[in-house]
Structures are given as structure tokens and as C-alpha cells.
PDB file of C-alpha atoms in Angstrom:
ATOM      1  CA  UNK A   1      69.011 116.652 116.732  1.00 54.00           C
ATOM      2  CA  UNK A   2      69.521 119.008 113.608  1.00 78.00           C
ATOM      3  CA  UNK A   3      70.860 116.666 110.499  1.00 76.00           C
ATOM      4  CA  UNK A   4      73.820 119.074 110.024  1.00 77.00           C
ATOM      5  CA  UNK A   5      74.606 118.378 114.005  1.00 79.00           C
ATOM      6  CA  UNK A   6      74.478 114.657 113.575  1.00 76.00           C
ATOM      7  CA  UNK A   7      77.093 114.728 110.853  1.00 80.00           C
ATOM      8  CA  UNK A   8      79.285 116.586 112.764  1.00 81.00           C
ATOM      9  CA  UNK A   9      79.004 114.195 115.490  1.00 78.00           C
ATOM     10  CA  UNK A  10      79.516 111.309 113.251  1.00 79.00           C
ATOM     11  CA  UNK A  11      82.466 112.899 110.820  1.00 82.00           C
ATOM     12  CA  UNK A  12      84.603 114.317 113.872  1.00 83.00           C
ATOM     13  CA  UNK A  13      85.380 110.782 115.140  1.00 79.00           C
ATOM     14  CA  UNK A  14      86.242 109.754 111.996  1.00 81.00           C
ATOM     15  CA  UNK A  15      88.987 112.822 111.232  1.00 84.00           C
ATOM     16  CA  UNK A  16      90.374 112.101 114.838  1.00 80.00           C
ATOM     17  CA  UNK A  17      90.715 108.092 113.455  1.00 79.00           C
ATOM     18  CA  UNK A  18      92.133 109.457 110.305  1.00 85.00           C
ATOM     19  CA  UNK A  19      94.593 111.961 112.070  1.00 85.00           C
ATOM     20  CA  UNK A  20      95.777 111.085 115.296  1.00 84.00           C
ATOM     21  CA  UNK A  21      95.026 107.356 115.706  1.00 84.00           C
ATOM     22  CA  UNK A  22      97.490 104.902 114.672  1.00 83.00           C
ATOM     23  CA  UNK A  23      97.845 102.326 116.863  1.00 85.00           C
ATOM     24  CA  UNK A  24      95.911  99.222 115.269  1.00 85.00           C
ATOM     25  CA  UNK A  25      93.926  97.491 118.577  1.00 89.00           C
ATOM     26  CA  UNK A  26      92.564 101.398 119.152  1.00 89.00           C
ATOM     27  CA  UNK A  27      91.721 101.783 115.626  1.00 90.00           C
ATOM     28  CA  UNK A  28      90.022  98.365 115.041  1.00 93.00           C
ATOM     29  CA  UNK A  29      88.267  99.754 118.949  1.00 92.00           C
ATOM     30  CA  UNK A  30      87.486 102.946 117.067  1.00 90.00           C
ATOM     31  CA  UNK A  31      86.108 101.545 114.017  1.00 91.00           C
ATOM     32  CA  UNK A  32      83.396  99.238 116.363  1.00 91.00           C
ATOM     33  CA  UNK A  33      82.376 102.176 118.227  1.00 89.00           C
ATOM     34  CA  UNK A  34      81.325 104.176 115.878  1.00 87.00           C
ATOM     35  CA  UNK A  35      79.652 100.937 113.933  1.00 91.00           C
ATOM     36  CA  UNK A  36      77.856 100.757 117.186  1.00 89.00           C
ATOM     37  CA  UNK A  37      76.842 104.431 117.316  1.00 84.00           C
ATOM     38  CA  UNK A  38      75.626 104.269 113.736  1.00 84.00           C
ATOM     39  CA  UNK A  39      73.403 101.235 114.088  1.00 84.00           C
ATOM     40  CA  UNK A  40      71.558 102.269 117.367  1.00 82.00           C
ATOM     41  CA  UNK A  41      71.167 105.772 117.550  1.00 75.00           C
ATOM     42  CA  UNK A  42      71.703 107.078 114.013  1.00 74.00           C
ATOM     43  CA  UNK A  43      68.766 108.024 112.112  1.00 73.00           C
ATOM     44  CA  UNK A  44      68.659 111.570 111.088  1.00 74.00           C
ATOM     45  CA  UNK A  45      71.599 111.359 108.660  1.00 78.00           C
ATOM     46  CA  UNK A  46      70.209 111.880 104.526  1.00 82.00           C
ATOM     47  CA  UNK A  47      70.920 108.701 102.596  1.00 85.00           C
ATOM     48  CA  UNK A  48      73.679 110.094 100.519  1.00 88.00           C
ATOM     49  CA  UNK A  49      75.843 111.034 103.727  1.00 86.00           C
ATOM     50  CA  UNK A  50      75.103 107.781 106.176  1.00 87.00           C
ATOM     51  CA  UNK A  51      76.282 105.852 102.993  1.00 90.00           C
ATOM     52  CA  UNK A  52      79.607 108.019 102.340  1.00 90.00           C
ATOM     53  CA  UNK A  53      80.428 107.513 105.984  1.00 89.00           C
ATOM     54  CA  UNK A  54      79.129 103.500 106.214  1.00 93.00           C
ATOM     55  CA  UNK A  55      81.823 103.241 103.068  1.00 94.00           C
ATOM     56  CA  UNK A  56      84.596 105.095 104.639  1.00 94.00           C
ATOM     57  CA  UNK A  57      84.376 103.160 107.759  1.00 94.00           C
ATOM     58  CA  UNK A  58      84.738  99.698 105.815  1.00 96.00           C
ATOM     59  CA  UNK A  59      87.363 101.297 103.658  1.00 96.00           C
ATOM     60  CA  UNK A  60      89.069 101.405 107.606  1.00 94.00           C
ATOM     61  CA  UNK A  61      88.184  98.070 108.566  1.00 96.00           C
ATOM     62  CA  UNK A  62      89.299  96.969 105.410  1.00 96.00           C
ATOM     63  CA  UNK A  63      93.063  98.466 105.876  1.00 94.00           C
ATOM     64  CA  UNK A  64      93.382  97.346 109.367  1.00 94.00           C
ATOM     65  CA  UNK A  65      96.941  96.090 109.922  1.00 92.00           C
ATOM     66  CA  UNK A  66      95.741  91.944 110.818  1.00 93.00           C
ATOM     67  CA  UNK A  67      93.679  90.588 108.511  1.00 94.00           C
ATOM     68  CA  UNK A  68      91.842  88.931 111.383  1.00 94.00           C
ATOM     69  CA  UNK A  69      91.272  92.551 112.315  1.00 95.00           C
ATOM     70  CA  UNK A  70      90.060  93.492 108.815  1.00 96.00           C
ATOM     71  CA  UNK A  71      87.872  90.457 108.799  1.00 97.00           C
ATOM     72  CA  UNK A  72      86.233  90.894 112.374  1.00 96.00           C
ATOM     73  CA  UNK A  73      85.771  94.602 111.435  1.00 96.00           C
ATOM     74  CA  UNK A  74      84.428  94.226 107.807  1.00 97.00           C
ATOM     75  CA  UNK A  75      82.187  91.844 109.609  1.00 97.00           C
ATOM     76  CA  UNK A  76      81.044  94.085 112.000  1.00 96.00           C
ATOM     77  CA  UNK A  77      80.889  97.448 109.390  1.00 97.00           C
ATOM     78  CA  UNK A  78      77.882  94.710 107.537  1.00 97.00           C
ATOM     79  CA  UNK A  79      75.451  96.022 110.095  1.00 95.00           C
ATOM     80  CA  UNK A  80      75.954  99.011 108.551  1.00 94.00           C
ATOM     81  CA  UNK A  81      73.944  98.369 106.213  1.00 94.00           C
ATOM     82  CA  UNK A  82      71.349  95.781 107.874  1.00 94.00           C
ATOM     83  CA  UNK A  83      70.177  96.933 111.497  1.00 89.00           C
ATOM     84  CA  UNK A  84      68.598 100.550 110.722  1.00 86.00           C
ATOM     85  CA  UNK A  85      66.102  99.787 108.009  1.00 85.00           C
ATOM     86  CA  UNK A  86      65.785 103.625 106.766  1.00 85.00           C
ATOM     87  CA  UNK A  87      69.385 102.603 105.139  1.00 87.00           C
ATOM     88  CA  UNK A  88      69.232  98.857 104.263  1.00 89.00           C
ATOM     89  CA  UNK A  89      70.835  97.694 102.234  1.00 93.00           C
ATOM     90  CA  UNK A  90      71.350  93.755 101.416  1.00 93.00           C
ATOM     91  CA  UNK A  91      73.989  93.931  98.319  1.00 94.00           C
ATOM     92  CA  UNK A  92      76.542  96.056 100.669  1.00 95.00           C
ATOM     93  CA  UNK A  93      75.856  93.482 103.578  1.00 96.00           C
ATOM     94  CA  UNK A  94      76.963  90.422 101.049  1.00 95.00           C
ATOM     95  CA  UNK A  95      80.199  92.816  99.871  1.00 96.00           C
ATOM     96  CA  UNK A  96      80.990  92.887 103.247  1.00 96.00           C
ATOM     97  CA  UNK A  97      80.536  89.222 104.508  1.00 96.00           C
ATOM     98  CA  UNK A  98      82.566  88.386 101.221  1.00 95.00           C
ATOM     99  CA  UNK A  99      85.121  90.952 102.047  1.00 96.00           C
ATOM    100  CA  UNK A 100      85.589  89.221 105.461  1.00 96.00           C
ATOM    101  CA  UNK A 101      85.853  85.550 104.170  1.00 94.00           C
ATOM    102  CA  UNK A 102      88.814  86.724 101.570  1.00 95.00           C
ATOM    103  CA  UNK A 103      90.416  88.633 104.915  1.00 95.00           C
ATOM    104  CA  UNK A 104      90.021  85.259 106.625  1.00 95.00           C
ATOM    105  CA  UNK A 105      90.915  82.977 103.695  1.00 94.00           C
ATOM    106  CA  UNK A 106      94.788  85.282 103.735  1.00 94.00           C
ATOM    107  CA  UNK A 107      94.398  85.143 107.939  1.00 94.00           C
ATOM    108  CA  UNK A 108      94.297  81.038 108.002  1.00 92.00           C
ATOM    109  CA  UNK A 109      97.519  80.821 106.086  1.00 92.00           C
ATOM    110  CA  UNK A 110      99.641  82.718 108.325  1.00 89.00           C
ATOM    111  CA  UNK A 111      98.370  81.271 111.519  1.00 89.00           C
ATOM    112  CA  UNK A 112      96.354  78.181 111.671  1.00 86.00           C
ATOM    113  CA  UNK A 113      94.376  79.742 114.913  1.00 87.00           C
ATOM    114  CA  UNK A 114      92.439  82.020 112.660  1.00 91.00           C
ATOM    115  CA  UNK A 115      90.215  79.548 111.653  1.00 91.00           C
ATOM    116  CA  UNK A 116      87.640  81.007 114.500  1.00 92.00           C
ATOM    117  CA  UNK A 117      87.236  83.478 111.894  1.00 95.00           C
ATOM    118  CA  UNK A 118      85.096  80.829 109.955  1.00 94.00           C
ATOM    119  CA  UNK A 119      82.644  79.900 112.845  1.00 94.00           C
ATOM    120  CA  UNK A 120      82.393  84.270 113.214  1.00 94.00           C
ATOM    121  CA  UNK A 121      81.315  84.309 109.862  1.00 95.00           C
ATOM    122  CA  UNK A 122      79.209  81.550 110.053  1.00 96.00           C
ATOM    123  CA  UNK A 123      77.331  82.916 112.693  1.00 95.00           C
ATOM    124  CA  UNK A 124      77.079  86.402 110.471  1.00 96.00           C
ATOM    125  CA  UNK A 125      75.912  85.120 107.670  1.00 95.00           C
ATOM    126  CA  UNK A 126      73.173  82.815 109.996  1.00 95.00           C
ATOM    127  CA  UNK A 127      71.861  86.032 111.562  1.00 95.00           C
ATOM    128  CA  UNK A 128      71.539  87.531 107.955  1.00 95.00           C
ATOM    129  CA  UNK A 129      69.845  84.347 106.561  1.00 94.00           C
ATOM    130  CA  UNK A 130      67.384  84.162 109.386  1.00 93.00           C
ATOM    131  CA  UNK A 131      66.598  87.826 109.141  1.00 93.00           C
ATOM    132  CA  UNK A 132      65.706  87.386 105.259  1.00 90.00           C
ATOM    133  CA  UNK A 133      68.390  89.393 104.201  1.00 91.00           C
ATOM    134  CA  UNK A 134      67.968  87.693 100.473  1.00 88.00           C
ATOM    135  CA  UNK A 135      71.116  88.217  98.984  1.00 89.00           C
ATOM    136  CA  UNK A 136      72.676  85.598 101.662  1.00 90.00           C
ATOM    137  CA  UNK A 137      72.889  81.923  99.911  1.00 89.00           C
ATOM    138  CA  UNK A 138      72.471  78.787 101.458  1.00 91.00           C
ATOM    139  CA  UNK A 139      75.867  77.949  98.825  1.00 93.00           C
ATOM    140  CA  UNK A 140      77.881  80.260 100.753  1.00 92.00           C
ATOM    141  CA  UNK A 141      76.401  78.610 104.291  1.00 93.00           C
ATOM    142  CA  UNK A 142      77.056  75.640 102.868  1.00 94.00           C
ATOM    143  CA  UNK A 143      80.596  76.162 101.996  1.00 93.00           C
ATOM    144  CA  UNK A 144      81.229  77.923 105.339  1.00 93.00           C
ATOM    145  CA  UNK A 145      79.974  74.848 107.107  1.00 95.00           C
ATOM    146  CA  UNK A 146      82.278  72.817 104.860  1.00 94.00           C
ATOM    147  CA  UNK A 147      85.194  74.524 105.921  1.00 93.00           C
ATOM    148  CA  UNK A 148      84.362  74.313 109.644  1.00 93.00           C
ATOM    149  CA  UNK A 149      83.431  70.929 109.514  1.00 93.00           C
ATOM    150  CA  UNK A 150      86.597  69.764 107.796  1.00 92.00           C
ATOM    151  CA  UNK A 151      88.744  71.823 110.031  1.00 90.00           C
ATOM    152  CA  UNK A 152      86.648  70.178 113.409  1.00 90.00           C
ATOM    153  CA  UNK A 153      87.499  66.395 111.648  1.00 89.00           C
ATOM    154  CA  UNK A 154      90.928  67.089 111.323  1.00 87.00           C
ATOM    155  CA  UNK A 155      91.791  68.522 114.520  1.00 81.00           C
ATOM    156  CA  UNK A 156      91.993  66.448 117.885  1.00 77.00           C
ATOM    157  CA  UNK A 157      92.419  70.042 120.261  1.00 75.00           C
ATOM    158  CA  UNK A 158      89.112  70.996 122.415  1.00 63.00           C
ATOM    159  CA  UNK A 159      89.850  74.452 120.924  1.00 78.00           C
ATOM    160  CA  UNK A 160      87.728  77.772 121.417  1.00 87.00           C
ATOM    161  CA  UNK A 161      86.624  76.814 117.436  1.00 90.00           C
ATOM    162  CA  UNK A 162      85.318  73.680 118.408  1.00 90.00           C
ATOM    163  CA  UNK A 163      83.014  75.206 120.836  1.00 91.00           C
ATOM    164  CA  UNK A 164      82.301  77.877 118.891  1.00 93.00           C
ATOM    165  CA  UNK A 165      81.691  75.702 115.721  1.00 93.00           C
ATOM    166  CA  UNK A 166      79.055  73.079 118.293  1.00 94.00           C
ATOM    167  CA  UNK A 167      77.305  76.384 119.533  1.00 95.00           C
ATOM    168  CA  UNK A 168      76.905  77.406 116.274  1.00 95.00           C
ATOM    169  CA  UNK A 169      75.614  74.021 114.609  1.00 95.00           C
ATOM    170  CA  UNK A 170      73.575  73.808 118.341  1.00 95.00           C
ATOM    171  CA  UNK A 171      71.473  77.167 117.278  1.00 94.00           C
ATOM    172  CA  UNK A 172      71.384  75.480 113.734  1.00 94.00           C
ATOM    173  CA  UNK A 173      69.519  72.518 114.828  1.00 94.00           C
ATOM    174  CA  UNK A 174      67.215  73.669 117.472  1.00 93.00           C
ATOM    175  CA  UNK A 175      66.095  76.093 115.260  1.00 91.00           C
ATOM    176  CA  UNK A 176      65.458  72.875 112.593  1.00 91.00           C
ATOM    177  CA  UNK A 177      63.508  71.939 114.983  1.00 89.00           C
ATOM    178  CA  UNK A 178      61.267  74.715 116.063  1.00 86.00           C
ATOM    179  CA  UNK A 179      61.403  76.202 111.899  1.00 82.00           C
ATOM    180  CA  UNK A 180      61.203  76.028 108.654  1.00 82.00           C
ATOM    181  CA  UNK A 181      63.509  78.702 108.636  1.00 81.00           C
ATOM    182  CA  UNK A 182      66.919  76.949 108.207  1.00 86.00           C
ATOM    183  CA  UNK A 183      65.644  73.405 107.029  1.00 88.00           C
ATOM    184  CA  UNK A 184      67.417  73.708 103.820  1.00 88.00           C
ATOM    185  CA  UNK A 185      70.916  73.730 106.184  1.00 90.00           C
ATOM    186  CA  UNK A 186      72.484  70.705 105.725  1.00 89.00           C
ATOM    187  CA  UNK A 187      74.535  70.145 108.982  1.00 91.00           C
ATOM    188  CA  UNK A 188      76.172  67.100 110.774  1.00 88.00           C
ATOM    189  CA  UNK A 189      74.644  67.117 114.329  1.00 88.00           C
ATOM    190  CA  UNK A 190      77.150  63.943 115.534  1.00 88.00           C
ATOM    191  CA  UNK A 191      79.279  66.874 116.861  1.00 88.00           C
ATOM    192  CA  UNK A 192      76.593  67.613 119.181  1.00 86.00           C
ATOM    193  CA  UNK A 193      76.913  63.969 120.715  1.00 83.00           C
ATOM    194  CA  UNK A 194      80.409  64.448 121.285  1.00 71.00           C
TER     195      UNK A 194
END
């Protein structure tokens, strides 16, 4: 495919978004369909134009009307800049994953439920950490963990974020076991008991 025909391809999607969609579920839809194009099958693009367009779709993910929407799809625009290595790039991941805990910080206070957002981000910035992205900091981990550990103490509900939270800190601590990899991960396992 010609590089000029692979922008089009990309772009048009986007001026449709930016023109005709406005209903937020299909735009948040929109916005992880083309993340999804863009990771798997997008590799003829120059550097200057994947970038323009990897910006202006986390500009849209950013504006979403939920901010559980903007943090999901922030999240998701971070492979953006991770899964095709011809346009790595760690420092936008990190924008992104701290784009999406300030979206979920604002989501928690209107509605308590939101607080899956956490054990999502968790899980992102795992899959970054374990795949060396070096801009990812066991202090943010750390303080991720905090958060979902204090909100799993305080809560009596067998929620969706309690199982989320134990299948996260189950991956954690199998791979303690089988890796050095996440040994510096300080996590409390009695969760996994209960």
C-alpha cells in the first residue's frame, strides 16, 4: 500500500469522527477502532504523520464526554505509541497513562463505581513495566496498588473491582514467582486467600 493511500485511509475516519459523529458511546467505539487499526496493521505511515494522527486521536479520547470514557480511551490511545516499534515511543505512553489516572482521579468523585478504573490502569501500567517500557515507575505501581488496596479494605461488596483487583495482584504474584521481573512489586497476597 502506497504511503499517500494509507493516510487517506487513516485521516478519512478521523474527518467522519470529527464531522458527523456525535454521539459519545460511538465516538469512544470510533476512537478504539481506529487505535486498533493503527497498532496492527499500520506501518507504512512517515513518522511525522503517524504521530500527528496518534496526537489527534488522544486529543479525542481526551474530550470524550465521561471521564471514565476519557480515561479508558487515553488508556487505550497509549498503545499508540508502544505496540508498533517503528513509532515507539515511551515518554508519550507515560503522558498517556498519567492522562488517564487524572481522568480517573475526577471519575471516582462523581461516582464511587469508577474505581475499576484503578485496577484498568493497574493492569496498563503492568503490561508496560513488564515490557521494559522504562519510563514506567515502580512509584507510580506502587501508588496505584495503594489506592486499590485501600479501596478493597474498605469495602465489604464482592464487586467486579474486587475481582478485577485479585486477578490483577494473581498475575502479580505468579509472575514473582516464575521472575525477577516484578520482584521489586510490593503487593499483599492475603487477598488471594480470601
Amino acid at each position: 500500500m502506497d504511503k499517500a493511500i494509507c493516510y487517506e485511509f487513516i485521516t478519512q475516519p478521523l474527518i467522519i469522527y470529527e464531522e458527523d459523529i456525535n454521539i459519545s458511546a460511538q465516538q469512544f467505539d470510533c476512537i478504539v477502532w481506529i487505535v486498533g487499526i493503527l497498532c496492527t496493521h499500520i506501518n507504512l505511515l512517515d513518522n511525522e504523520n503517524y504521530n500527528n494522527i496518534a496526537l489527534k486521536l488522544t486529543q479525542h479520547a481526551n474530550k470524550l464526554l465521561k471521564k471514565k470514557d476519557q480515561c479508558i480511551g487515553v488508556l487505550k490511545c497509549s498503545h499508540l505509541y508502544w505496540e508498533n516499534k517503528k513509532y515507539r515511543n515511551s515518554n508519550k505512553v507515560i503522558e498517556c497513562l498519567q492522562k488517564s489516572i487524572k481522568n480517573a482521579e475526577i471519575a471516582i468523585q462523581s461516582n464511587n463505581d469508577n474505581i475499576i478504573l484503578f485496577t484498568y490502569m493497574l493492569d496498563k501500567y503492568l503490561y508496560y513495566y513488564e515490557a521494559q517500557n522504562i519510563d514506567v515507575s515502580e512509584e507510580t505501581l506502587h501508588y496505584l496498588i495503594d489506592i486499590c488496596q485501600d479501596y478493597y479494605n474498605k469495602t465489604n461488596d464482592d464487586t467486579n473491582f474486587k475481582q478485577e483487583y485479585k486477578k490483577v495482584i494473581k498475575y502479580v504474584h505468579d509472575k514473582q514467582k516464575n521472575s525477577n521481573v516484578f520482584q521489586k512489586i510490593n503487593i499483599d497476597t492475603s487477598i488471594l486467600r480470601s
